Every structure is written in C-alpha cells, then in structure tokens.
mmCIF file of C-alpha atoms and ligand atoms in Angstrom:
data_model
loop_
_atom_site.group_PDB
_atom_site.id
_atom_site.type_symbol
_atom_site.label_atom_id
_atom_site.label_comp_id
_atom_site.label_asym_id
_atom_site.label_seq_id
_atom_site.Cartn_x
_atom_site.Cartn_y
_atom_site.Cartn_z
ATOM 1 C CA MET Y 1 -10.360 9.967 -22.218
ATOM 2 C CA ILE Y 2 -9.539 10.859 -18.614
ATOM 3 C CA PRO Y 3 -7.448 7.913 -17.436
ATOM 4 C CA PHE Y 4 -7.723 6.345 -14.015
ATOM 5 C CA ASN Y 5 -4.006 6.903 -13.521
ATOM 6 C CA ARG Y 6 -1.328 8.810 -15.396
ATOM 7 C CA PRO Y 7 2.295 8.715 -14.214
ATOM 8 C CA CYS Y 8 3.405 12.183 -13.139
ATOM 9 C CA TRP Y 9 6.912 13.646 -13.063
ATOM 10 C CA VAL Y 10 8.114 16.281 -10.628
ATOM 11 C CA GLY Y 11 10.551 17.537 -13.275
ATOM 12 C CA ASN Y 12 14.135 16.718 -12.324
ATOM 13 C CA GLU Y 13 13.960 12.916 -12.539
ATOM 14 C CA ALA Y 14 15.920 12.777 -15.841
ATOM 15 C CA GLU Y 15 18.548 15.145 -14.481
ATOM 16 C CA LEU Y 16 19.154 12.985 -11.416
ATOM 17 C CA ILE Y 17 19.249 9.819 -13.524
ATOM 18 C CA ALA Y 18 21.892 11.496 -15.706
ATOM 19 C CA GLU Y 19 23.792 12.262 -12.524
ATOM 20 C CA ALA Y 20 23.605 8.592 -11.510
ATOM 21 C CA PHE Y 21 25.042 7.622 -14.919
ATOM 22 C CA ALA Y 22 27.773 10.228 -14.664
ATOM 23 C CA GLY Y 23 28.777 8.785 -11.330
ATOM 24 C CA GLN Y 24 29.241 5.441 -13.111
ATOM 25 C CA SER Y 25 27.450 3.542 -10.406
ATOM 26 C CA ILE Y 26 23.978 2.344 -11.291
ATOM 27 C CA ALA Y 27 23.742 -0.949 -9.406
ATOM 28 C CA GLY Y 28 21.929 -1.008 -6.087
ATOM 29 C CA ASP Y 29 22.909 0.832 -2.896
ATOM 30 C CA GLY Y 30 24.881 3.452 -4.826
ATOM 31 C CA PRO Y 31 24.861 7.148 -3.910
ATOM 32 C CA PHE Y 32 21.156 7.632 -4.751
ATOM 33 C CA GLY Y 33 20.065 4.449 -3.024
ATOM 34 C CA LYS Y 34 21.818 5.562 0.164
ATOM 35 C CA LYS Y 35 20.434 9.113 -0.063
ATOM 36 C CA THR Y 36 16.890 7.920 -0.717
ATOM 37 C CA GLN Y 37 16.939 5.432 2.149
ATOM 38 C CA ALA Y 38 18.298 8.077 4.509
ATOM 39 C CA LEU Y 39 15.618 10.533 3.375
ATOM 40 C CA LEU Y 40 12.837 8.005 3.920
ATOM 41 C CA GLU Y 41 14.211 7.177 7.387
ATOM 42 C CA LYS Y 42 14.323 10.873 8.256
ATOM 43 C CA GLN Y 43 10.905 11.754 6.824
ATOM 44 C CA LEU Y 44 9.121 8.951 8.682
ATOM 45 C CA GLY Y 45 11.410 8.500 11.671
ATOM 46 C CA VAL Y 46 11.985 4.775 11.067
ATOM 47 C CA LYS Y 47 15.066 2.941 12.280
ATOM 48 C CA LYS Y 48 15.890 1.446 8.888
ATOM 49 C CA ALA Y 49 14.527 1.751 5.352
ATOM 50 C CA LEU Y 50 15.742 -0.652 2.667
ATOM 51 C CA LEU Y 51 14.812 0.073 -0.953
ATOM 52 C CA THR Y 52 13.565 -2.981 -2.812
ATOM 53 C CA THR Y 53 12.504 -3.925 -6.323
ATOM 54 C CA SER Y 54 8.816 -3.829 -5.290
ATOM 55 C CA CYS Y 55 6.404 -3.786 -2.363
ATOM 56 C CA THR Y 56 5.721 -7.442 -3.119
ATOM 57 C CA HIS Y 57 9.413 -8.205 -2.616
ATOM 58 C CA ALA Y 58 9.455 -6.204 0.610
ATOM 59 C CA LEU Y 59 6.502 -8.321 1.783
ATOM 60 C CA GLU Y 60 8.448 -11.465 0.839
ATOM 61 C CA MET Y 61 11.384 -10.207 2.886
ATOM 62 C CA ALA Y 62 9.032 -9.683 5.820
ATOM 63 C CA ALA Y 63 7.753 -13.243 5.367
ATOM 64 C CA ILE Y 64 11.291 -14.668 5.334
ATOM 65 C CA LEU Y 65 12.137 -12.632 8.448
ATOM 66 C CA LEU Y 66 9.269 -14.350 10.283
ATOM 67 C CA ASN Y 67 11.033 -17.728 9.944
ATOM 68 C CA LEU Y 68 7.706 -19.421 9.301
ATOM 69 C CA GLN Y 69 7.374 -23.070 10.294
ATOM 70 C CA PRO Y 70 4.924 -25.598 8.782
ATOM 71 C CA GLY Y 71 1.448 -24.905 10.153
ATOM 72 C CA ASP Y 72 2.142 -21.269 11.014
ATOM 73 C CA GLU Y 73 -0.679 -18.877 10.223
ATOM 74 C CA VAL Y 74 -0.655 -15.250 9.096
ATOM 75 C CA ILE Y 75 -3.829 -13.158 9.212
ATOM 76 C CA VAL Y 76 -4.429 -11.006 6.130
ATOM 77 C CA PRO Y 77 -7.394 -8.856 5.083
ATOM 78 C CA SER Y 78 -9.481 -10.648 2.444
ATOM 79 C CA TYR Y 79 -10.100 -7.228 0.940
ATOM 80 C CA GLY Y 80 -6.500 -6.776 -0.151
ATOM 81 C CA PHE Y 81 -3.928 -6.944 -2.892
ATOM 82 C CA VAL Y 82 -2.970 -10.450 -4.023
ATOM 83 C CA THR Y 83 0.630 -10.227 -2.876
ATOM 84 C CA THR Y 84 -0.392 -9.048 0.603
ATOM 85 C CA ALA Y 85 -1.347 -12.718 1.085
ATOM 86 C CA LEU Y 86 0.807 -14.402 -1.577
ATOM 87 C CA ALA Y 87 4.153 -13.269 -0.145
ATOM 88 C CA PHE Y 88 3.419 -15.011 3.164
ATOM 89 C CA PHE Y 89 1.976 -18.111 1.531
ATOM 90 C CA MET Y 90 5.081 -18.404 -0.679
ATOM 91 C CA HIS Y 91 7.307 -18.473 2.359
ATOM 92 C CA GLY Y 92 5.364 -21.082 4.274
ATOM 93 C CA ALA Y 93 2.359 -19.482 5.972
ATOM 94 C CA LYS Y 94 -1.234 -20.565 5.868
ATOM 95 C CA PRO Y 95 -3.137 -17.356 5.106
ATOM 96 C CA VAL Y 96 -6.111 -16.720 7.387
ATOM 97 C CA PHE Y 97 -8.560 -14.263 5.873
ATOM 98 C CA ALA Y 98 -10.061 -11.470 7.977
ATOM 99 C CA ASP Y 99 -13.007 -9.253 7.140
ATOM 100 C CA ILE Y 100 -12.931 -5.444 6.997
ATOM 101 C CA ARG Y 101 -14.763 -2.560 8.639
ATOM 102 C CA PRO Y 102 -17.641 -1.128 6.612
ATOM 103 C CA ASP Y 103 -16.543 2.489 7.263
ATOM 104 C CA THR Y 104 -12.807 2.595 6.420
ATOM 105 C CA LEU Y 105 -12.546 -0.776 4.611
ATOM 106 C CA ASN Y 106 -9.576 -1.542 6.864
ATOM 107 C CA ILE Y 107 -9.162 -4.878 8.637
ATOM 108 C CA ASP Y 108 -11.872 -5.174 11.305
ATOM 109 C CA GLU Y 109 -10.025 -5.298 14.612
ATOM 110 C CA THR Y 110 -13.187 -6.413 16.409
ATOM 111 C CA LYS Y 111 -13.316 -9.611 14.336
ATOM 112 C CA LEU Y 112 -9.683 -10.660 14.799
ATOM 113 C CA ALA Y 113 -9.888 -12.455 18.150
ATOM 114 C CA PRO Y 114 -11.591 -15.656 16.836
ATOM 115 C CA LEU Y 115 -8.936 -15.923 14.096
ATOM 116 C CA ILE Y 116 -6.021 -15.977 16.548
ATOM 117 C CA ASN Y 117 -4.704 -19.296 17.878
ATOM 118 C CA ASN Y 118 -1.361 -20.692 18.994
ATOM 119 C CA ARG Y 119 -0.176 -21.050 15.347
ATOM 120 C CA THR Y 120 -0.814 -17.392 14.538
ATOM 121 C CA ARG Y 121 2.463 -15.548 13.932
ATOM 122 C CA ALA Y 122 1.549 -12.242 12.361
ATOM 123 C CA ILE Y 123 -1.192 -9.865 11.243
ATOM 124 C CA VAL Y 124 -0.756 -8.016 7.961
ATOM 125 C CA LEU Y 125 -2.626 -4.712 7.615
ATOM 126 C CA ILE Y 126 -3.449 -2.441 4.726
ATOM 127 C CA HIS Y 127 -4.226 1.202 5.510
ATOM 128 C CA TYR Y 128 -6.814 1.312 2.779
ATOM 129 C CA ALA Y 129 -6.779 4.401 0.538
ATOM 130 C CA GLY Y 130 -4.298 5.934 2.995
ATOM 131 C CA VAL Y 131 -6.451 5.978 6.140
ATOM 132 C CA GLY Y 132 -4.999 4.266 9.198
ATOM 133 C CA CYS Y 133 -6.288 1.035 10.729
ATOM 134 C CA GLU Y 134 -7.322 1.058 14.421
ATOM 135 C CA MET Y 135 -3.713 0.836 15.566
ATOM 136 C CA ASP Y 136 -4.252 1.202 19.343
ATOM 137 C CA THR Y 137 -6.448 -1.893 19.512
ATOM 138 C CA ILE Y 138 -4.346 -3.854 17.021
ATOM 139 C CA MET Y 139 -1.009 -3.127 18.727
ATOM 140 C CA GLU Y 140 -2.478 -4.069 22.085
ATOM 141 C CA MET Y 141 -3.765 -7.332 20.642
ATOM 142 C CA ALA Y 142 -0.379 -8.066 19.054
ATOM 143 C CA GLU Y 143 1.356 -7.508 22.367
ATOM 144 C CA ARG Y 144 -1.052 -9.781 24.227
ATOM 145 C CA HIS Y 145 -0.711 -12.670 21.753
ATOM 146 C CA ASN Y 146 2.934 -12.086 20.847
ATOM 147 C CA LEU Y 147 2.179 -11.437 17.168
ATOM 148 C CA VAL Y 148 4.238 -9.515 14.634
ATOM 149 C CA ILE Y 149 2.417 -6.625 12.970
ATOM 150 C CA ILE Y 150 3.314 -5.993 9.347
ATOM 151 C CA GLU Y 151 1.895 -2.877 7.719
ATOM 152 C CA ASP Y 152 1.425 -3.173 3.974
ATOM 153 C CA ASN Y 153 1.677 0.591 3.704
ATOM 154 C CA ALA Y 154 1.455 0.804 -0.100
ATOM 155 C CA HIS Y 155 -1.453 3.264 0.223
ATOM 156 C CA GLY Y 156 -0.430 4.923 3.447
ATOM 157 C CA LEU Y 157 2.886 6.698 2.838
ATOM 158 C CA TYR Y 158 2.869 10.024 4.773
ATOM 159 C CA GLY Y 159 -0.551 9.355 6.313
ATOM 160 C CA LYS Y 160 -0.825 9.472 10.119
ATOM 161 C CA TYR Y 161 -2.730 7.780 12.934
ATOM 162 C CA LYS Y 162 -2.925 9.894 16.104
ATOM 163 C CA GLY Y 163 -0.088 12.056 14.833
ATOM 164 C CA LYS Y 164 2.281 9.166 14.085
ATOM 165 C CA TYR Y 165 3.232 8.149 10.552
ATOM 166 C CA LEU Y 166 1.688 4.991 9.128
ATOM 167 C CA GLY Y 167 4.461 2.470 8.556
ATOM 168 C CA THR Y 168 6.015 3.192 11.955
ATOM 169 C CA PHE Y 169 3.709 1.014 14.092
ATOM 170 C CA GLY Y 170 4.464 -2.570 13.032
ATOM 171 C CA ALA Y 171 7.807 -4.307 13.546
ATOM 172 C CA LEU Y 172 7.923 -4.221 9.745
ATOM 173 C CA ALA Y 173 6.181 -2.172 7.066
ATOM 174 C CA THR Y 174 6.325 -2.137 3.294
ATOM 175 C CA GLN Y 175 6.018 0.628 0.698
ATOM 176 C CA SER Y 176 5.279 0.515 -3.013
ATOM 177 C CA PHE Y 177 6.617 2.946 -5.595
ATOM 178 C CA HIS Y 178 4.652 1.392 -8.441
ATOM 179 C CA GLU Y 179 3.392 3.805 -11.089
ATOM 180 C CA THR Y 180 -0.069 3.943 -9.466
ATOM 181 C CA LYS Y 181 1.140 5.050 -6.015
ATOM 182 C CA ASN Y 182 1.537 8.588 -4.603
ATOM 183 C CA ILE Y 183 5.330 8.556 -5.010
ATOM 184 C CA THR Y 184 6.727 6.434 -7.807
ATOM 185 C CA CYS Y 185 9.734 5.262 -9.780
ATOM 186 C CA GLY Y 186 7.756 2.966 -12.098
ATOM 187 C CA GLU Y 187 8.342 -0.222 -10.142
ATOM 188 C CA GLY Y 188 9.887 -0.227 -6.701
ATOM 189 C CA GLY Y 189 9.352 -0.613 -2.999
ATOM 190 C CA ALA Y 190 10.867 -0.431 0.450
ATOM 191 C CA LEU Y 191 10.975 -2.430 3.641
ATOM 192 C CA LEU Y 192 10.717 -0.273 6.766
ATOM 193 C CA ILE Y 193 12.130 -1.826 9.917
ATOM 194 C CA ASN Y 194 10.961 -0.498 13.266
ATOM 195 C CA GLU Y 195 12.183 -3.462 15.334
ATOM 196 C CA PRO Y 196 15.998 -3.217 15.173
ATOM 197 C CA SER Y 197 16.596 -6.929 15.788
ATOM 198 C CA TYR Y 198 15.418 -7.561 12.197
ATOM 199 C CA ILE Y 199 17.903 -5.206 10.531
ATOM 200 C CA GLU Y 200 20.971 -7.423 10.165
ATOM 201 C CA ARG Y 201 19.084 -10.403 8.753
ATOM 202 C CA ALA Y 202 17.002 -8.160 6.453
ATOM 203 C CA GLU Y 203 20.210 -6.846 4.876
ATOM 204 C CA ILE Y 204 21.347 -10.419 4.240
ATOM 205 C CA ILE Y 205 18.013 -11.544 2.762
ATOM 206 C CA ARG Y 206 17.981 -8.515 0.461
ATOM 207 C CA GLU Y 207 21.529 -9.239 -0.791
ATOM 208 C CA LYS Y 208 20.948 -12.750 -2.149
ATOM 209 C CA GLY Y 209 21.415 -14.387 1.250
ATOM 210 C CA THR Y 210 24.928 -13.004 1.615
ATOM 211 C CA ASN Y 211 26.616 -10.622 4.037
ATOM 212 C CA ARG Y 212 27.573 -8.345 1.150
ATOM 213 C CA SER Y 213 26.243 -5.262 2.973
ATOM 214 C CA LEU Y 214 28.726 -5.851 5.795
ATOM 215 C CA PHE Y 215 31.462 -6.335 3.171
ATOM 216 C CA PHE Y 216 30.627 -3.025 1.452
ATOM 217 C CA ARG Y 217 30.795 -1.272 4.820
ATOM 218 C CA GLY Y 218 34.198 -2.868 5.444
ATOM 219 C CA GLU Y 219 32.909 -4.842 8.438
ATOM 220 C CA VAL Y 220 34.034 -8.209 6.952
ATOM 221 C CA ASP Y 221 36.851 -8.802 4.460
ATOM 222 C CA LYS Y 222 34.960 -11.162 2.157
ATOM 223 C CA TYR Y 223 31.303 -11.954 1.690
ATOM 224 C CA THR Y 224 29.668 -15.339 1.730
ATOM 225 C CA TRP Y 225 26.363 -17.239 1.677
ATOM 226 C CA ILE Y 226 24.680 -16.952 5.075
ATOM 227 C CA ASP Y 227 20.906 -17.387 4.810
ATOM 228 C CA LYS Y 228 17.821 -17.431 2.581
ATOM 229 C CA GLY Y 229 17.322 -14.457 0.316
ATOM 230 C CA SER Y 230 17.012 -13.147 -3.190
ATOM 231 C CA SER Y 231 17.974 -10.198 -5.365
ATOM 232 C CA TYR Y 232 15.810 -7.476 -3.833
ATOM 233 C CA VAL Y 233 18.019 -4.370 -4.198
ATOM 234 C CA MET Y 234 16.722 -1.399 -6.219
ATOM 235 C CA SER Y 235 18.930 -0.073 -9.042
ATOM 236 C CA ASP Y 236 20.432 3.390 -8.492
ATOM 237 C CA ILE Y 237 18.760 4.599 -11.702
ATOM 238 C CA LEU Y 238 15.380 4.027 -10.093
ATOM 239 C CA ALA Y 239 16.605 5.351 -6.748
ATOM 240 C CA ALA Y 240 17.590 8.604 -8.515
ATOM 241 C CA PHE Y 241 14.081 8.840 -9.993
ATOM 242 C CA LEU Y 242 12.586 8.117 -6.575
ATOM 243 C CA TYR Y 243 14.812 10.664 -4.832
ATOM 244 C CA ALA Y 244 13.481 13.388 -7.157
ATOM 245 C CA GLN Y 245 9.904 12.450 -6.275
ATOM 246 C CA MET Y 246 10.495 11.982 -2.566
ATOM 247 C CA THR Y 247 12.075 15.414 -2.116
ATOM 248 C CA GLN Y 248 8.807 16.880 -3.534
ATOM 249 C CA LYS Y 249 6.539 14.936 -1.201
ATOM 250 C CA ASP Y 250 4.868 17.993 0.368
ATOM 251 C CA GLU Y 251 3.889 19.300 -3.047
ATOM 252 C CA ILE Y 252 2.639 15.886 -4.163
ATOM 253 C CA GLN Y 253 0.641 15.322 -0.985
ATOM 254 C CA SER Y 254 -0.967 18.767 -1.117
ATOM 255 C CA LYS Y 255 -2.025 18.177 -4.741
ATOM 256 C CA ARG Y 256 -3.587 14.865 -3.725
ATOM 257 C CA LYS Y 257 -5.379 16.465 -0.793
ATOM 258 C CA MET Y 258 -6.881 19.024 -3.190
ATOM 259 C CA ILE Y 259 -8.061 16.285 -5.558
ATOM 260 C CA TRP Y 260 -9.645 14.359 -2.676
ATOM 261 C CA GLU Y 261 -11.353 17.490 -1.354
ATOM 262 C CA HIS Y 262 -12.625 18.422 -4.805
ATOM 263 C CA TYR Y 263 -14.356 15.064 -5.162
ATOM 264 C CA ASP Y 264 -15.668 15.187 -1.609
ATOM 265 C CA GLN Y 265 -17.039 18.699 -1.947
ATOM 266 C CA TYR Y 266 -18.674 18.353 -5.355
ATOM 267 C CA LEU Y 267 -20.083 14.854 -4.872
ATOM 268 C CA LYS Y 268 -21.461 15.109 -1.338
ATOM 269 C CA ASP Y 269 -24.986 16.244 -2.217
ATOM 270 C CA TRP Y 270 -25.243 13.988 -5.250
ATOM 271 C CA ALA Y 271 -24.155 11.028 -3.121
ATOM 272 C CA THR Y 272 -26.767 11.701 -0.444
ATOM 273 C CA LYS Y 273 -29.536 11.964 -3.049
ATOM 274 C CA ASN Y 274 -28.448 8.779 -4.824
ATOM 275 C CA ASP Y 275 -27.737 6.481 -1.879
ATOM 276 C CA VAL Y 276 -24.018 6.481 -2.650
ATOM 277 C CA HIS Y 277 -21.397 6.563 0.130
ATOM 278 C CA LEU Y 278 -18.195 8.574 0.094
ATOM 279 C CA PRO Y 279 -14.991 7.552 1.919
ATOM 280 C CA THR Y 280 -14.659 8.061 5.668
ATOM 281 C CA ILE Y 281 -11.558 9.487 7.317
ATOM 282 C CA ALA Y 282 -11.552 8.707 11.031
ATOM 283 C CA GLU Y 283 -11.011 11.801 13.178
ATOM 284 C CA CYS Y 284 -7.739 10.528 14.628
ATOM 285 C CA CYS Y 285 -6.277 9.975 11.131
ATOM 286 C CA GLU Y 286 -4.553 12.183 8.594
ATOM 287 C CA SER Y 287 -5.110 10.558 5.228
ATOM 288 C CA ALA Y 288 -2.287 9.860 2.788
ATOM 289 C CA TYR Y 289 -4.852 10.676 0.078
ATOM 290 C CA HIS Y 290 -4.045 7.652 -2.002
ATOM 291 C CA ALA Y 291 -7.482 7.169 -3.547
ATOM 292 C CA PHE Y 292 -11.035 8.439 -3.756
ATOM 293 C CA TYR Y 293 -13.811 5.898 -4.051
ATOM 294 C CA LEU Y 294 -17.590 5.694 -4.155
ATOM 295 C CA LEU Y 295 -19.704 2.920 -2.678
ATOM 296 C CA MET Y 296 -22.617 2.356 -5.041
ATOM 297 C CA PRO Y 297 -25.879 0.827 -3.792
ATOM 298 C CA SER Y 298 -25.347 -2.487 -5.647
ATOM 299 C CA LEU Y 299 -23.147 -4.395 -8.101
ATOM 300 C CA ASN Y 300 -25.647 -3.688 -10.845
ATOM 301 C CA ALA Y 301 -25.650 0.034 -10.078
ATOM 302 C CA ARG Y 302 -21.847 0.032 -10.154
ATOM 303 C CA THR Y 303 -21.677 -1.725 -13.531
ATOM 304 C CA HIS Y 304 -24.054 0.816 -15.078
ATOM 305 C CA PHE Y 305 -22.183 3.719 -13.475
ATOM 306 C CA ILE Y 306 -18.761 2.576 -14.753
ATOM 307 C CA ASN Y 307 -20.206 2.136 -18.253
ATOM 308 C CA TYR Y 308 -21.800 5.581 -18.120
ATOM 309 C CA LEU Y 309 -18.473 7.164 -17.132
ATOM 310 C CA LYS Y 310 -16.681 5.279 -19.932
ATOM 311 C CA GLU Y 311 -19.204 6.611 -22.458
ATOM 312 C CA ASN Y 312 -18.365 10.063 -21.111
ATOM 313 C CA GLY Y 313 -14.633 9.603 -21.540
ATOM 314 C CA ILE Y 314 -13.832 8.785 -17.912
ATOM 315 C CA ASN Y 315 -12.056 5.649 -16.799
ATOM 316 C CA ALA Y 316 -13.150 4.580 -13.313
ATOM 317 C CA VAL Y 317 -12.129 1.177 -11.949
ATOM 318 C CA PHE Y 318 -13.017 -1.297 -9.251
ATOM 319 C CA HIS Y 319 -10.920 -3.608 -7.068
ATOM 320 C CA TYR Y 320 -10.243 -5.845 -4.924
ATOM 321 C CA LEU Y 321 -11.801 -9.250 -5.495
ATOM 322 C CA PRO Y 322 -12.147 -11.080 -2.153
ATOM 323 C CA LEU Y 323 -8.957 -13.093 -1.670
ATOM 324 C CA HIS Y 324 -10.680 -15.854 0.306
ATOM 325 C CA LYS Y 325 -12.925 -16.545 -2.712
ATOM 326 C CA SER Y 326 -10.205 -16.363 -5.380
ATOM 327 C CA GLU Y 327 -9.142 -19.562 -7.141
ATOM 328 C CA MET Y 328 -6.012 -19.785 -5.025
ATOM 329 C CA GLY Y 329 -7.807 -18.642 -1.878
ATOM 330 C CA CYS Y 330 -10.298 -21.505 -2.277
ATOM 331 C CA LYS Y 331 -7.463 -24.031 -2.690
ATOM 332 C CA LEU Y 332 -6.141 -22.781 0.646
ATOM 333 C CA GLY Y 333 -9.488 -23.330 2.350
ATOM 334 C CA GLY Y 334 -10.641 -19.733 1.982
ATOM 335 C CA GLU Y 335 -14.335 -20.625 1.788
ATOM 336 C CA GLN Y 336 -14.402 -21.436 5.496
ATOM 337 C CA TYR Y 337 -13.881 -17.748 6.305
ATOM 338 C CA HIS Y 338 -16.832 -15.465 6.768
ATOM 339 C CA CYS Y 339 -16.091 -12.063 5.203
ATOM 340 C CA PRO Y 340 -19.463 -10.530 4.292
ATOM 341 C CA VAL Y 341 -18.270 -6.916 4.377
ATOM 342 C CA THR Y 342 -15.377 -7.720 2.015
ATOM 343 C CA GLU Y 343 -17.751 -9.403 -0.427
ATOM 344 C CA ASP Y 344 -20.225 -6.535 -0.272
ATOM 345 C CA MET Y 345 -17.621 -3.754 -0.695
ATOM 346 C CA SER Y 346 -15.893 -5.648 -3.471
ATOM 347 C CA ASP Y 347 -19.178 -5.549 -5.432
ATOM 348 C CA ARG Y 348 -19.949 -1.892 -4.820
ATOM 349 C CA LEU Y 349 -16.688 0.075 -4.737
ATOM 350 C CA VAL Y 350 -15.543 2.229 -7.639
ATOM 351 C CA ARG Y 351 -12.391 4.345 -7.725
ATOM 352 C CA LEU Y 352 -12.317 7.692 -9.524
ATOM 353 C CA PRO Y 353 -9.391 9.012 -11.610
ATOM 354 C CA PHE Y 354 -6.696 10.105 -9.144
ATOM 355 C CA PHE Y 355 -3.184 11.213 -10.067
ATOM 356 C CA ASN Y 356 -0.931 14.083 -9.001
ATOM 357 C CA ASP Y 357 -1.254 16.160 -12.178
ATOM 358 C CA ILE Y 358 -4.942 15.718 -12.906
ATOM 359 C CA SER Y 359 -6.070 19.172 -14.079
ATOM 360 C CA LYS Y 360 -8.864 21.274 -12.628
ATOM 361 C CA LYS Y 361 -10.595 20.868 -16.004
ATOM 362 C CA GLU Y 362 -10.395 17.093 -15.832
ATOM 363 C CA LEU Y 363 -11.585 17.037 -12.227
ATOM 364 C CA THR Y 364 -14.524 19.262 -13.087
ATOM 365 C CA ALA Y 365 -15.384 17.066 -16.080
ATOM 366 C CA VAL Y 366 -15.516 14.042 -13.754
ATOM 367 C CA THR Y 367 -17.665 15.675 -11.083
ATOM 368 C CA GLU Y 368 -20.000 17.287 -13.638
ATOM 369 C CA ALA Y 369 -20.555 13.991 -15.413
ATOM 370 C CA ILE Y 370 -21.318 12.300 -12.096
ATOM 371 C CA GLN Y 371 -23.690 15.055 -10.958
ATOM 372 C CA LYS Y 372 -25.791 14.473 -14.107
ATOM 373 C CA TYR Y 373 -26.111 10.764 -13.375
ATOM 374 C CA ILE Y 374 -29.110 9.316 -11.580
ATOM 375 C CA VAL Y 375 -28.301 6.017 -9.898
HETATM 376 C C1 LIG T 1 0.356 -1.754 -5.044
HETATM 377 C C2 LIG T 1 0.190 -2.602 -3.870
HETATM 378 C C3 LIG T 1 1.033 -3.693 -3.602
HETATM 379 C C4 LIG T 1 2.072 -4.188 -4.567
HETATM 380 O O1 LIG T 1 3.048 -3.276 -4.861
HETATM 381 P P1 LIG T 1 4.197 -3.638 -5.904
HETATM 382 O O2 LIG T 1 5.212 -2.576 -5.645
HETATM 383 O O3 LIG T 1 3.573 -3.540 -7.274
HETATM 384 O O4 LIG T 1 4.689 -4.990 -5.601
HETATM 385 C C5 LIG T 1 0.865 -4.397 -2.425
HETATM 386 N N1 LIG T 1 -0.098 -4.071 -1.545
HETATM 387 C C6 LIG T 1 -0.938 -3.047 -1.775
HETATM 388 C C7 LIG T 1 -1.973 -2.726 -0.746
HETATM 389 C C8 LIG T 1 -0.840 -2.296 -2.940
HETATM 390 O O5 LIG T 1 -1.691 -1.290 -3.159
#
C-alpha cells in the first residue's frame, strides 16, 4: 500500500535528541528551543517566533491575544481545519464563515465585505496547499476596517506571495509541525509575531499566564501570575527533532517541489480528457508544496476514484468538511452563511499521497494507475 502520508526523517534527529538529553535540559525553551526559534525567525524574517505544543495551541494564543469581548466576531474560511475556527470560538468569538475562491481554494477576498461589521475583530486565513491568499487586497481591507489578520500558515511554511514569505503578513501567524506537514516533530507548532506589541503578552500566555520568561532572562527576580494562559511551551526533545528538520528545509522543499511537478506533468493530459482539475498556483505565488489535489467532476466520481485507487494499493484522501455545516457549526448559526464553493470543493477534492521520501517508483505507480482510469 502506498500511504497518503509517511513520516520522514532527515537523519540526525536521534543524534540531536541525544544531545538534548546529554545537556540535561529537556523542558521547554532549553538550548534547542532557543536555537530553533532563532532559526525560524531568521529563515522567515519574523520579529518573534515562539514554539508551541501545536498549531491549534498557537491559534488559541492568537485568540487570547485578541482580548475578545462578548459579541465579537472572527471571520474564518468554512473550507478549513476545525481548530482554525474552534480556537477563536473557545476564547469567546462568534465564528463567521466565509466562502473560498474556486481556483486556489483560499478565502475569497471578494466575498468578505458583506461579512464585516462593527463587531468584526479579525480574519483568519489558510494558504491552502501552500499557495498564498490574495494578500494585497486582504491587507488593505484589514487596514481600512481595523481588523487583525491571522495567518493559519500550517500549509504555507516557506511559500511566498510576491516574494515575501507567507506567515509574515498578518500581525500573527501560526505553524504546525504535525506529522503530516512539510517539516515535522510529530506534534508541534509555532506562533509567529509580526506586530511587536503582542510579544510580551504572548510570552506570558505561553508560560501559564506567568512572567516566567522575564524571570528566566533575569529581568524580574521572581515570577508570578499575570494574565490568562496555558502550558503551550514545546519540550526541548521535540525542539531538537524540529531543529534537525528545519536545517534541511531546502532539501525538503526541493523534494516536495519535485513530487508536485511529477503529478502535474504526468496527470495534465489525463485530467483534461477526464474533466478533472489540477491545482492552480497564482503567478505571484511561490508554493510551499504542501499538497497535490485533484478536483473530480462530482462526489460520485470522487468516491469511485478513491475506491479504485485503494484497490490498486494507493491511499488517497479527501478533506475538509464545510465548517458552517458541521454539527458545531450549525449550533453556532452556520447555516445562515452561503458558501457554495466550499460545499462543492468539499465534495470533489481528493489529495494524492505526498510525503518527502516518496520514491520515484511509488510516484510512478500512482500516476500510472490514474492514467489507466476513466472517470
Ligand atoms: C494541521 C493543521 C492545523 C492543526 O495543526 P496541529 O499542529 O495539529 O494543531 C491547523 N490548521 C491547518 C490549516 C492545518 O492544516
């Protein structure tokens, strides 16, 4: 069976973990945590990167930083990961569900205006599959309405929009290092802070609501309870693992580009003949090559296609289910939102196996099986 995802090692993860043990400091913000944060800041050019236990937790930190008041609204794409909306709901926001563009499957900036009112505080974006949202329009809109932009950049690490790294546009951005992402440590994440006024409070929220970070830096002589927060710091064992992966990012990204281009090249003609659509990368974007997907002509066609691939030893998957129509989404009044593109794409999208060490043989097996299939 060719899996949809297989975790891939760069090779020296175990060695660096052993080094973390030898240093006898494996709690958070140890030597590897500091090195990894500094590396991420340098690679992307962000003011502050804070490693967290997950992207979900980084999103929760962003939500807490917004100081949401009852009635405040946060716009999220309905075509998104559950916690992209959940994190903001948990910390007091009413999620408002936006539809996506049919070409990139990113939030549709042309449909945002009617969703904005005087209770709107923030817009959360996902750079789907690693291709940037229309940041010029969105940033201009945020400025005009005084909204905070939060990039859920779980797919977009090292992708660019008009030459600028994704994750560096919003006041806040989040990364995931879950096993299924380009760079991983099993479970993990980061909060990127581009608006410096958030830094001090973010450090407090991440350290259980205390000013422990100031204490560790010797800026206060004891630490105490200051604010809301939780235990969001990543262990140094995981930071060591992550450091190994992050130092190999060029190699990882070039492997992923090759995988994406293989699929694109060998499926183009088949797709045209079978009324299937391949992903679009806008000209002003450099993809992070997080995923490769096909848009089948219908839900029925997708179901048959996924079954066919399974019978041929290939595990292809679909996602996301429209958040506004989920059980929780409905309880929050989701049915009032009109997201036809989300509903359509959610029925038709299928993701192909995509992981750093997928072999040429495996890739060829996938494309050959697909080429034999008539939709
Ligand atoms: C994976 C993912 C998340 C969640 O990441 P965790 O690190 O597992 O919390 C959030 N948003 C998007 C878009 C994702 O792809």
